[in-house]
Short mmCIF file of C-alpha atoms and ligand atoms in Angstrom, two decimals:
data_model
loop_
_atom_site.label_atom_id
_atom_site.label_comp_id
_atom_site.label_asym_id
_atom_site.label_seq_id
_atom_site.Cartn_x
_atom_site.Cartn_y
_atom_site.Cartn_z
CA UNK A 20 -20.41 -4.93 2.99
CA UNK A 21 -19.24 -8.37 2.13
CA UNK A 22 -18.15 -7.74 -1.57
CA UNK A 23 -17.44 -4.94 -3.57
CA UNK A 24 -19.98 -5.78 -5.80
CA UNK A 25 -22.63 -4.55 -3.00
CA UNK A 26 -21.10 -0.95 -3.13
CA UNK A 27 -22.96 -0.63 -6.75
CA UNK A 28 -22.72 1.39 -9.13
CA UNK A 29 -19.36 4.25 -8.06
CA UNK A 30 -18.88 7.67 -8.55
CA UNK A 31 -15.72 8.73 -7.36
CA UNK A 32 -14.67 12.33 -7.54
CA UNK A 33 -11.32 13.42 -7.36
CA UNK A 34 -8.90 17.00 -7.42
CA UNK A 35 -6.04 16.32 -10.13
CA UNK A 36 -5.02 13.02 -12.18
CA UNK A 37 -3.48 10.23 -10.03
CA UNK A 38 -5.93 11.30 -6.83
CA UNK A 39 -8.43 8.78 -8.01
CA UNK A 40 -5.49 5.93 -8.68
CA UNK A 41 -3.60 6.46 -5.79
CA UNK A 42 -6.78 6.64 -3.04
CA UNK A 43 -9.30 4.24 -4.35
CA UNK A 44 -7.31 2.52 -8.20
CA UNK A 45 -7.76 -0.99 -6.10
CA UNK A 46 -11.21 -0.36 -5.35
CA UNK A 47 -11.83 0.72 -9.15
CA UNK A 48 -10.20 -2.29 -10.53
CA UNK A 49 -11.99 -4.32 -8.24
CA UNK A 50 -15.41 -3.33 -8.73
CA UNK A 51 -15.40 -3.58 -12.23
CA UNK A 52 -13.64 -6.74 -12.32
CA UNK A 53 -17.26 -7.05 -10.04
CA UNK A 54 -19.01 -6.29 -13.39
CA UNK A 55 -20.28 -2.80 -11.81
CA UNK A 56 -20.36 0.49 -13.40
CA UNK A 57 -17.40 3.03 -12.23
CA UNK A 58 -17.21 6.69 -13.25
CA UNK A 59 -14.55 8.84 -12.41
CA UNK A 60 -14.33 12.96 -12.55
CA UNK A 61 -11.61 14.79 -12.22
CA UNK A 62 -11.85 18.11 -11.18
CA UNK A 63 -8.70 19.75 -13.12
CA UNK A 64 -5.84 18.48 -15.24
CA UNK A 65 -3.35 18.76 -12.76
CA UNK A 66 -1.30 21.70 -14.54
CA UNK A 67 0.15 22.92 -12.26
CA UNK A 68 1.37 19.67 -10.67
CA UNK A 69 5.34 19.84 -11.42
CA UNK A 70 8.00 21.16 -9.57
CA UNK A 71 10.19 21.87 -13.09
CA UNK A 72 7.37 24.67 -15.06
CA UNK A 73 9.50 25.27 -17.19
CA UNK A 74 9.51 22.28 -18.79
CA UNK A 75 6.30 21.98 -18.48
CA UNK A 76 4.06 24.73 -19.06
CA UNK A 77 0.57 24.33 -18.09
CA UNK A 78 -0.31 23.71 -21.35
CA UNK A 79 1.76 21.02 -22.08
CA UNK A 80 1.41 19.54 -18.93
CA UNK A 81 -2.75 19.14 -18.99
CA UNK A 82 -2.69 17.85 -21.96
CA UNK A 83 0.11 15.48 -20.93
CA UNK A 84 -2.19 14.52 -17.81
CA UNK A 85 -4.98 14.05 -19.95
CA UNK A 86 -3.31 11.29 -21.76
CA UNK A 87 -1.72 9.77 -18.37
CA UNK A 88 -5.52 9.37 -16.94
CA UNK A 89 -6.82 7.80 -20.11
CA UNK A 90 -3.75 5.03 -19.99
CA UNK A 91 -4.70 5.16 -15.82
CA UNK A 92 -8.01 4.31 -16.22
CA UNK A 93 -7.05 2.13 -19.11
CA UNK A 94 -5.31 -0.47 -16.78
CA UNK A 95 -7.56 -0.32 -14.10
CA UNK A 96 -10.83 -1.36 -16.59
CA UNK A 97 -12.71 2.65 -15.97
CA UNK A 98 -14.07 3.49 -18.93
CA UNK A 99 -16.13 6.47 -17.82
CA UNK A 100 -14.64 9.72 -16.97
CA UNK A 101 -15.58 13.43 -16.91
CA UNK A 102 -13.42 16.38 -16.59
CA UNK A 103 -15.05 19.91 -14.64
CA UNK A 104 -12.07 21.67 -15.95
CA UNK A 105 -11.31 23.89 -12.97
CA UNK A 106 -7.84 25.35 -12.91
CA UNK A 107 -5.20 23.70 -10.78
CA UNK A 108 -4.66 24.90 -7.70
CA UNK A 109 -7.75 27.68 -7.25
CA UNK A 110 -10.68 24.81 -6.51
CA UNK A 111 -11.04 26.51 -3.17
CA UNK A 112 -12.11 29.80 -5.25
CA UNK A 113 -14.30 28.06 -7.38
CA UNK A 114 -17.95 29.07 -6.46
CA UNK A 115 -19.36 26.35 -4.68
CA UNK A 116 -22.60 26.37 -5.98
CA UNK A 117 -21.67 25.95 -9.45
CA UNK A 118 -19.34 23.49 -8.62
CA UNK A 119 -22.26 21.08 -6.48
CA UNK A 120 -24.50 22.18 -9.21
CA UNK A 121 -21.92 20.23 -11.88
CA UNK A 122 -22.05 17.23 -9.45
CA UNK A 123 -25.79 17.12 -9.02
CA UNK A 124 -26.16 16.91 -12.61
CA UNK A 125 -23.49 14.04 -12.58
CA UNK A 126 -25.13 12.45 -10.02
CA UNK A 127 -28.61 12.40 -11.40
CA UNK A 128 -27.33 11.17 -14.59
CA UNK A 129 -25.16 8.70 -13.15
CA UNK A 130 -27.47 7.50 -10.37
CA UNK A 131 -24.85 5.88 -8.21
CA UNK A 132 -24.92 3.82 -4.96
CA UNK A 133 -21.90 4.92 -3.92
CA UNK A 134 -20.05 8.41 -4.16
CA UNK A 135 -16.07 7.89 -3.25
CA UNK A 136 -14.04 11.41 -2.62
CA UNK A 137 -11.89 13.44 -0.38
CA UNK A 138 -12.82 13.78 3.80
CA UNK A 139 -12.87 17.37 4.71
CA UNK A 140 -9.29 17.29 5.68
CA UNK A 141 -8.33 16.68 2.07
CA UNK A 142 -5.95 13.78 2.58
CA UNK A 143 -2.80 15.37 2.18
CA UNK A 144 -4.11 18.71 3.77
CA UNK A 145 -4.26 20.31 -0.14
CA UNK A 146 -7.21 23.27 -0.30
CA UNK A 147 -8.07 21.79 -3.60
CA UNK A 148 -8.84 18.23 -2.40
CA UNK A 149 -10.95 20.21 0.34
CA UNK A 150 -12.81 21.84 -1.63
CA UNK A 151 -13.75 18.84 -3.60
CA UNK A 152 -14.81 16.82 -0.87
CA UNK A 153 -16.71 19.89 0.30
CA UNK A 154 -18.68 20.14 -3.49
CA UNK A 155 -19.18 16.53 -3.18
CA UNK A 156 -20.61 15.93 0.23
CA UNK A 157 -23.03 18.59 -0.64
CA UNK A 158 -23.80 17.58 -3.82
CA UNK A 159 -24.97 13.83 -2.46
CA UNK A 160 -26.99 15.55 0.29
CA UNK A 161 -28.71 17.63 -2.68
CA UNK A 162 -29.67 15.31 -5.21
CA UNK A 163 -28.92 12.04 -4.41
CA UNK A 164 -31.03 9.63 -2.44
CA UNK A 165 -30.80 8.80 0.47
CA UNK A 166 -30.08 5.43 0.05
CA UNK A 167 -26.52 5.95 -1.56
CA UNK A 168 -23.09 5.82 0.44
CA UNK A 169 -20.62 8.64 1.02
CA UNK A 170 -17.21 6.70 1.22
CA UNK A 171 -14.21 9.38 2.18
CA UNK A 172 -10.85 8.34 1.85
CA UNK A 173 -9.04 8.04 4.83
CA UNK A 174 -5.38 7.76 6.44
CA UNK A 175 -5.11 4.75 9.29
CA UNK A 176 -2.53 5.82 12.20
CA UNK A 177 -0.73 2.25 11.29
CA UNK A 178 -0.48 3.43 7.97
CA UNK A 179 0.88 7.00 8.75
CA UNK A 180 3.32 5.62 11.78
CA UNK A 181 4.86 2.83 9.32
CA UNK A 182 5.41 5.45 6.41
CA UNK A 183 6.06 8.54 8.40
CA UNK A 184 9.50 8.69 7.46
CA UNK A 185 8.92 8.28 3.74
CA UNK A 186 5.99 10.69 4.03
CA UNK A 187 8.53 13.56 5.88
CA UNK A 188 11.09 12.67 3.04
CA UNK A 189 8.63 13.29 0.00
CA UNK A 190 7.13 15.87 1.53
CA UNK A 191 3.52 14.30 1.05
CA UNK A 192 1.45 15.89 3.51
CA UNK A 193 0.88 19.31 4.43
CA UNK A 194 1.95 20.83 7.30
CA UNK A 195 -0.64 19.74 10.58
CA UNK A 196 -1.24 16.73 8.11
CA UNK A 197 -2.78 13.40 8.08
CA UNK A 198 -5.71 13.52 10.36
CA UNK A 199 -5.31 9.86 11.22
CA UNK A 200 -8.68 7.51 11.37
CA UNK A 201 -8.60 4.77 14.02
CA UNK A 202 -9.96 1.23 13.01
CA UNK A 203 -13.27 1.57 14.20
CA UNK A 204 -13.62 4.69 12.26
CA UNK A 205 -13.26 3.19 9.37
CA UNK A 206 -16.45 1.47 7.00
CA UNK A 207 -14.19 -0.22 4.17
CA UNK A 208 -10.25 -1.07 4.31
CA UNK A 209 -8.58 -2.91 1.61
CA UNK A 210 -5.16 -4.44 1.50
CA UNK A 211 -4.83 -5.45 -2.19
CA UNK A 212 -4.02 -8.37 -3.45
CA UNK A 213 -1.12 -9.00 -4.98
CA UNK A 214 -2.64 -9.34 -8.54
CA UNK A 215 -4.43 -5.95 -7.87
CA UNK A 216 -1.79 -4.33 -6.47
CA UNK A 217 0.68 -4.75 -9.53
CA UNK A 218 -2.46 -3.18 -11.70
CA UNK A 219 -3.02 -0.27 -9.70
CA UNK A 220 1.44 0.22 -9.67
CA UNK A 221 0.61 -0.42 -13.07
CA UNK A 222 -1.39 2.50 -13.15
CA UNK A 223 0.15 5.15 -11.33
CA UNK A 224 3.32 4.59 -13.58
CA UNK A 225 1.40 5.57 -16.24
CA UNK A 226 0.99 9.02 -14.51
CA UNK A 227 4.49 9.17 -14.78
CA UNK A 228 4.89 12.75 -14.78
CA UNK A 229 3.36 12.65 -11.21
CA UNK A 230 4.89 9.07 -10.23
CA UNK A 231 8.39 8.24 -12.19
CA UNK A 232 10.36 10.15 -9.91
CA UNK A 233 8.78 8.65 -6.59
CA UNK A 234 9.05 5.47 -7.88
CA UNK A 235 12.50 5.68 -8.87
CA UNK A 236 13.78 7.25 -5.42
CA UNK A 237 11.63 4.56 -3.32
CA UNK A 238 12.11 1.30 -5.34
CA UNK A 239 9.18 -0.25 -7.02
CA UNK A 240 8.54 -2.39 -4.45
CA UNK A 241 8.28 0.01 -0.99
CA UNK A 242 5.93 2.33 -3.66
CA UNK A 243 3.72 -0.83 -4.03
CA UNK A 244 3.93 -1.45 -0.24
CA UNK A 245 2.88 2.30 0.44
CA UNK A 246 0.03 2.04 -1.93
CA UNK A 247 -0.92 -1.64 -1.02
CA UNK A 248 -4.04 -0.17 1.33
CA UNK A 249 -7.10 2.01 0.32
CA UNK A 250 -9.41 3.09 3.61
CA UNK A 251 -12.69 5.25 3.95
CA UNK A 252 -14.78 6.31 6.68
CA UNK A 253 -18.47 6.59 5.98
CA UNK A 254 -18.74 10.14 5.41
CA UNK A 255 -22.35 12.53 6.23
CA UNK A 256 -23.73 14.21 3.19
CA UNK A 257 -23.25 18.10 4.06
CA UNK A 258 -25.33 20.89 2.94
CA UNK A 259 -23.72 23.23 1.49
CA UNK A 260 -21.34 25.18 3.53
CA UNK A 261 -20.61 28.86 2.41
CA UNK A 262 -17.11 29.88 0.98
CA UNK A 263 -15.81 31.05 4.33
CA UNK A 264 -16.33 27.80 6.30
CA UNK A 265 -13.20 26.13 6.96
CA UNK A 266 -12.43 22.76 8.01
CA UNK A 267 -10.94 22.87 11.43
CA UNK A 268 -8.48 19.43 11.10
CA UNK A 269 -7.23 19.82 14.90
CA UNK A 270 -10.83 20.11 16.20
CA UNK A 271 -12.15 18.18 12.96
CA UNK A 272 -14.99 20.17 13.09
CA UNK A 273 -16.32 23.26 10.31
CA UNK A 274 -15.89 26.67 11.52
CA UNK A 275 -17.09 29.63 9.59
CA UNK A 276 -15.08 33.21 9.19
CA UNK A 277 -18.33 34.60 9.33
CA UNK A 278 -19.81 33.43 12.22
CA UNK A 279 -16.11 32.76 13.80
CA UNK A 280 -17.56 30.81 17.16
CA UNK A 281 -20.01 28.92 15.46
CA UNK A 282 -18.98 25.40 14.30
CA UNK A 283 -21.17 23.93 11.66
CA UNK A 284 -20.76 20.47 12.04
ZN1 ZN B 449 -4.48 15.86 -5.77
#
């Protein structure tokens, strides 16, 4: 790819408000600074995304999220979005089929070139980014063609060495988590300019029931630094795996409950 513009038309599918800014809010800005079409979908409002419920109530906080994403998106020029409304947290108990049946219809709308999401492993390790990247893999396999690029956000083992202390301190992985991607695993890396960088901080403050308190602890300008690069490997559109495959991050490999020594990919 020499320019952004040559990724297309982008659908990028995403977990919970502030996935979509914090993996690929460069590459949104940028593309339709590009003059291409960008949609964004969001599989749940995020409401169960605070570590102080009582304050927030799920109730208060989706609809709180809701308006974050809108200002989000605002700043970063995305004027297409689409909620599935699943509930926070329980994406990995979501049927899958309904769930890929959702994105087909997205996708056959939408017709895009390229489909941005999670890798199996989810990023941070979280079962509903998994699951996501799971509907969506499948989803492109199903019913788009075969033309269009998978792009799976990824972690770089520079990325995850330089921050690893920050990471441990915010807690921002799970446990066995990142799977690191080497350089030549990688199909698309962007360090942001400095221009696009202060949108997309721009951005994720206006998430700032998900961001105000990171950015407050780290500084504003080590948070820009730790968001300053977006990476993706060129992911394989998956059929559909059943709901007791699991992605095996130390192997990275699928294994299946059911057929326990079978691995599926
Ligand atoms: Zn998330």
């Amino acid at each position: 790819m020499k320019q952004i513009s040559d990724l297309g038309t982008i659908l990028g599918v995403w977990a919970h408000p502030d996935d979509e800014a914090y993996l690929s809010g460069g590459l949104m800005a940028l593309a339709r600074d590009a003059g291409s079409r960008v949609v964004c979908v969001t599989a749940t409002h995020g409401e169960r995304g605070t570590a102080d419920p009582l304050r927030w109530p799920p109730d208060r906080l989706a609809a709180q999220r809701t308006t974050e994403l809108r200002d989000c998106l605002d700043v970063l020029g995305v004027t297409e979005h689409h909620w599935l409304g699943y509930r926070d947290g329980e994406c990995a108990r979501v049927p899958s089929s309904g769930a890929v049946a959702r994105l087909c219809d997205l996708i056959d709308e939408i017709r895009p070139d390229t489909v941005v999401t999670f890798g199996p492993d989810g990023q941070t390790g979280h079962p509903d980014h998994q699951a996501v990247g799971r509907w969506t893999a499948a989803a492109v396999d199903w019913a788009a063609p075969a033309r269009t690029r998978l792009l799976q956000s990824a972690v770089t083992g520079d990325w995850a060495r330089q921050w690893r202390i920050v990471n441990e301190r915010f807690d921002v992985f799970a446990p066995g988590y990142p799977v690191t991607r080497r350089d030549n695993e990688l199909s698309l890396r962007l360090s942001l300019d400095p221009g696009t960088l202060a949108r997309k901080v721009k951005a994720l403050t206006a998430q700032s029931t998900q961001t105000a308190g990171l950015i407050a602890a780290m500084g504003e300008d080590q948070y820009a630094a730790w968001v300053a690069e977006e990476a993706f490997t060129e992911g394989v559109p998956a059929p559909l795996v059943c709901e007791r495959c699991w992605w095996d991050h130390e192997n990275a490999r699928w294994r299946c409950a059911g057929t326990p020594a079978a691995s599926l990919r």
